[in-house]
Amino acid sequence: GAITLGFIWWNLSLDALWQPTDRTTVRLILSLAGVKPGETVVDLGCGDGRIVVAAAREYNAYARGVEIDPFRALWGKTWIRLAGLSDRARITWGDMYQFDLSTADVVVLFLSGKANQKLTRKLSRELRTGARIVSYYHPLYDFAPVEVGRAKDGYPLYLYRMGASDV
């Protein structure tokens, strides 16, 4: 009982609860971002790593994820190893607010509105001109999207491009 309550409390203290993204939406996110072979895709709060795996496997991208939940990070690392993608994909157990984004061509977010707001300054400071951000469900209020798509469930997919006149 106490372990279950502790686990629930810990998850509620995070900036985003884990909700797995369905395969169709994963593909829509990566397509909207315009991922090209050899680009670096970073998924902040990557959960079990499904976007990381898809970016490496289907787009031949270098995919990186960061996840604060050690169990999901371990699951994702195992999935990458079993899929034979260790040369192109990696998951780090850690804090997304401390994760280096300077080499990212694409950043994927499926977080809370609060987390997106906390990330705004980091994204502006670390991402280079031309980098793209796709945020599922919650917008980045300080940025203007260059495109808004829709996921299978009808929720918005916001595409941002660093260096666009409206970012």
Short mmCIF file of C-alpha atoms in Angstrom, two decimals:
data_model
loop_
_atom_site.label_atom_id
_atom_site.label_comp_id
_atom_site.label_asym_id
_atom_site.label_seq_id
_atom_site.Cartn_x
_atom_site.Cartn_y
_atom_site.Cartn_z
CA GLY A 1 0.00 0.00 0.00
CA ALA A 2 2.66 2.54 1.00
CA ILE A 3 4.75 1.75 -2.08
CA THR A 4 1.74 2.24 -4.35
CA LEU A 5 0.86 5.55 -2.69
CA GLY A 6 4.48 6.68 -2.94
CA PHE A 7 4.59 5.81 -6.63
CA ILE A 8 1.31 7.68 -7.30
CA TRP A 9 2.53 10.74 -5.36
CA TRP A 10 5.86 10.72 -7.23
CA ASN A 11 4.11 10.54 -10.62
CA LEU A 12 1.75 13.37 -9.68
CA SER A 13 4.74 15.54 -8.72
CA LEU A 14 6.16 15.35 -12.24
CA ASP A 15 5.49 17.98 -14.90
CA ALA A 16 3.74 15.44 -17.13
CA LEU A 17 2.01 12.16 -16.47
CA TRP A 18 2.95 9.32 -18.78
CA GLN A 19 0.43 8.71 -21.49
CA PRO A 20 1.69 6.55 -24.36
CA THR A 21 1.40 8.03 -27.84
CA ASP A 22 -0.28 5.74 -30.37
CA ARG A 23 1.67 4.64 -33.47
CA THR A 24 -0.36 6.74 -35.89
CA THR A 25 0.30 9.90 -33.88
CA VAL A 26 4.01 9.04 -33.56
CA ARG A 27 4.20 8.91 -37.36
CA LEU A 28 2.22 12.15 -37.72
CA ILE A 29 4.57 13.92 -35.28
CA LEU A 30 7.71 12.82 -37.13
CA SER A 31 6.15 13.58 -40.53
CA LEU A 32 5.03 17.06 -39.45
CA ALA A 33 8.57 17.73 -38.19
CA GLY A 34 9.95 16.78 -41.61
CA VAL A 35 12.60 14.48 -40.11
CA LYS A 36 15.38 13.63 -42.57
CA PRO A 37 17.97 10.83 -42.41
CA GLY A 38 20.94 11.78 -40.26
CA GLU A 39 19.12 14.50 -38.32
CA THR A 40 19.04 14.44 -34.54
CA VAL A 41 15.61 14.03 -32.96
CA VAL A 42 15.23 14.61 -29.20
CA ASP A 43 12.13 13.52 -27.28
CA LEU A 44 11.87 15.28 -23.91
CA GLY A 45 9.99 13.09 -21.46
CA CYS A 46 10.26 10.14 -23.84
CA GLY A 47 8.47 7.59 -21.66
CA ASP A 48 9.10 4.12 -23.09
CA GLY A 49 10.97 5.54 -26.08
CA ARG A 50 8.45 4.83 -28.84
CA ILE A 51 9.16 8.14 -30.65
CA VAL A 52 12.91 7.59 -30.26
CA VAL A 53 12.62 4.09 -31.75
CA ALA A 54 10.39 5.24 -34.62
CA ALA A 55 12.70 8.16 -35.52
CA ALA A 56 15.73 5.85 -35.67
CA ARG A 57 14.00 2.93 -37.38
CA GLU A 58 11.69 4.68 -39.85
CA TYR A 59 13.62 7.91 -40.58
CA ASN A 60 17.22 6.75 -40.06
CA ALA A 61 17.64 9.67 -37.65
CA TYR A 62 19.89 9.88 -34.62
CA ALA A 63 17.29 9.77 -31.88
CA ARG A 64 17.75 10.76 -28.26
CA GLY A 65 15.29 10.64 -25.42
CA VAL A 66 15.40 11.75 -21.81
CA GLU A 67 13.08 10.29 -19.18
CA ILE A 68 12.96 10.97 -15.44
CA ASP A 69 11.15 7.72 -14.60
CA PRO A 70 13.91 5.10 -14.20
CA PHE A 71 11.61 2.19 -15.05
CA ARG A 72 10.39 3.69 -18.32
CA ALA A 73 13.93 4.78 -19.22
CA LEU A 74 15.15 1.21 -18.66
CA TRP A 75 12.25 -0.17 -20.70
CA GLY A 76 13.12 2.19 -23.56
CA LYS A 77 16.83 1.32 -23.40
CA THR A 78 15.92 -2.37 -23.55
CA TRP A 79 13.58 -1.80 -26.51
CA ILE A 80 16.34 0.04 -28.39
CA ARG A 81 18.83 -2.76 -27.75
CA LEU A 82 16.36 -5.49 -28.80
CA ALA A 83 15.48 -3.53 -31.96
CA GLY A 84 19.17 -3.33 -32.90
CA LEU A 85 19.13 0.46 -32.91
CA SER A 86 21.88 1.17 -30.36
CA ASP A 87 24.01 2.84 -33.05
CA ARG A 88 21.31 5.48 -33.73
CA ALA A 89 19.13 5.68 -30.62
CA ARG A 90 19.76 6.36 -26.96
CA ILE A 91 17.68 7.12 -23.88
CA THR A 92 19.08 8.95 -20.89
CA TRP A 93 17.59 8.61 -17.44
CA GLY A 94 17.56 12.19 -16.25
CA ASP A 95 16.02 15.62 -16.04
CA MET A 96 14.81 17.12 -19.32
CA TYR A 97 15.51 20.62 -17.98
CA GLN A 98 19.22 19.70 -17.78
CA PHE A 99 19.42 17.82 -21.10
CA ASP A 100 21.60 19.47 -23.78
CA LEU A 101 19.56 20.41 -26.87
CA SER A 102 22.31 22.17 -28.84
CA THR A 103 22.66 19.38 -31.42
CA ALA A 104 18.92 18.80 -31.91
CA ASP A 105 17.34 19.32 -35.31
CA VAL A 106 13.92 18.29 -33.99
CA VAL A 107 12.53 18.36 -30.44
CA VAL A 108 9.34 16.49 -29.58
CA LEU A 109 7.16 17.45 -26.61
CA PHE A 110 4.12 15.66 -25.18
CA LEU A 111 4.12 17.33 -21.81
CA SER A 112 1.88 19.50 -19.64
CA GLY A 113 1.28 23.15 -20.40
CA LYS A 114 3.29 23.95 -17.26
CA ALA A 115 6.28 21.94 -18.50
CA ASN A 116 6.10 23.57 -21.94
CA GLN A 117 6.13 26.99 -20.29
CA LYS A 118 9.16 26.04 -18.17
CA LEU A 119 11.00 24.84 -21.30
CA THR A 120 10.43 27.98 -23.40
CA ARG A 121 13.60 29.82 -22.34
CA LYS A 122 15.73 26.66 -22.66
CA LEU A 123 14.42 26.00 -26.18
CA SER A 124 15.10 29.60 -27.22
CA ARG A 125 18.59 29.56 -25.75
CA GLU A 126 19.81 26.12 -26.88
CA LEU A 127 18.19 25.36 -30.23
CA ARG A 128 19.88 26.61 -33.35
CA THR A 129 18.20 28.42 -36.23
CA GLY A 130 16.12 26.05 -38.34
CA ALA A 131 15.51 23.52 -35.56
CA ARG A 132 11.92 22.34 -35.35
CA ILE A 133 9.73 21.65 -32.34
CA VAL A 134 6.57 19.56 -32.41
CA SER A 135 4.36 19.82 -29.35
CA TYR A 136 1.44 17.45 -29.00
CA TYR A 137 -1.65 18.78 -27.25
CA HIS A 138 -0.19 21.85 -25.49
CA PRO A 139 1.17 24.90 -27.36
CA LEU A 140 4.29 26.88 -26.53
CA TYR A 141 2.60 30.16 -25.67
CA ASP A 142 5.64 32.36 -26.30
CA PHE A 143 6.08 30.99 -29.85
CA ALA A 144 3.82 31.19 -32.87
CA PRO A 145 3.39 27.87 -34.69
CA VAL A 146 4.28 27.70 -38.38
CA GLU A 147 1.75 24.89 -38.79
CA VAL A 148 -0.91 23.15 -36.71
CA GLY A 149 -1.83 19.57 -37.53
CA ARG A 150 -4.22 17.16 -35.89
CA ALA A 151 -3.48 13.83 -34.24
CA LYS A 152 -5.69 10.78 -34.71
CA ASP A 153 -7.53 11.72 -31.50
CA GLY A 154 -8.23 15.23 -32.83
CA TYR A 155 -5.82 17.00 -30.50
CA PRO A 156 -3.44 19.56 -32.01
CA LEU A 157 0.14 19.02 -33.12
CA TYR A 158 1.97 22.36 -33.09
CA LEU A 159 5.01 22.81 -35.33
CA TYR A 160 7.50 25.57 -34.51
CA ARG A 161 10.67 26.51 -36.38
CA MET A 162 13.48 28.33 -34.59
CA GLY A 163 14.50 31.50 -36.34
CA ALA A 164 11.14 31.98 -38.02
CA SER A 165 10.13 35.61 -37.74
CA ASP A 166 7.35 34.67 -35.34
CA VAL A 167 9.42 32.70 -32.79
#
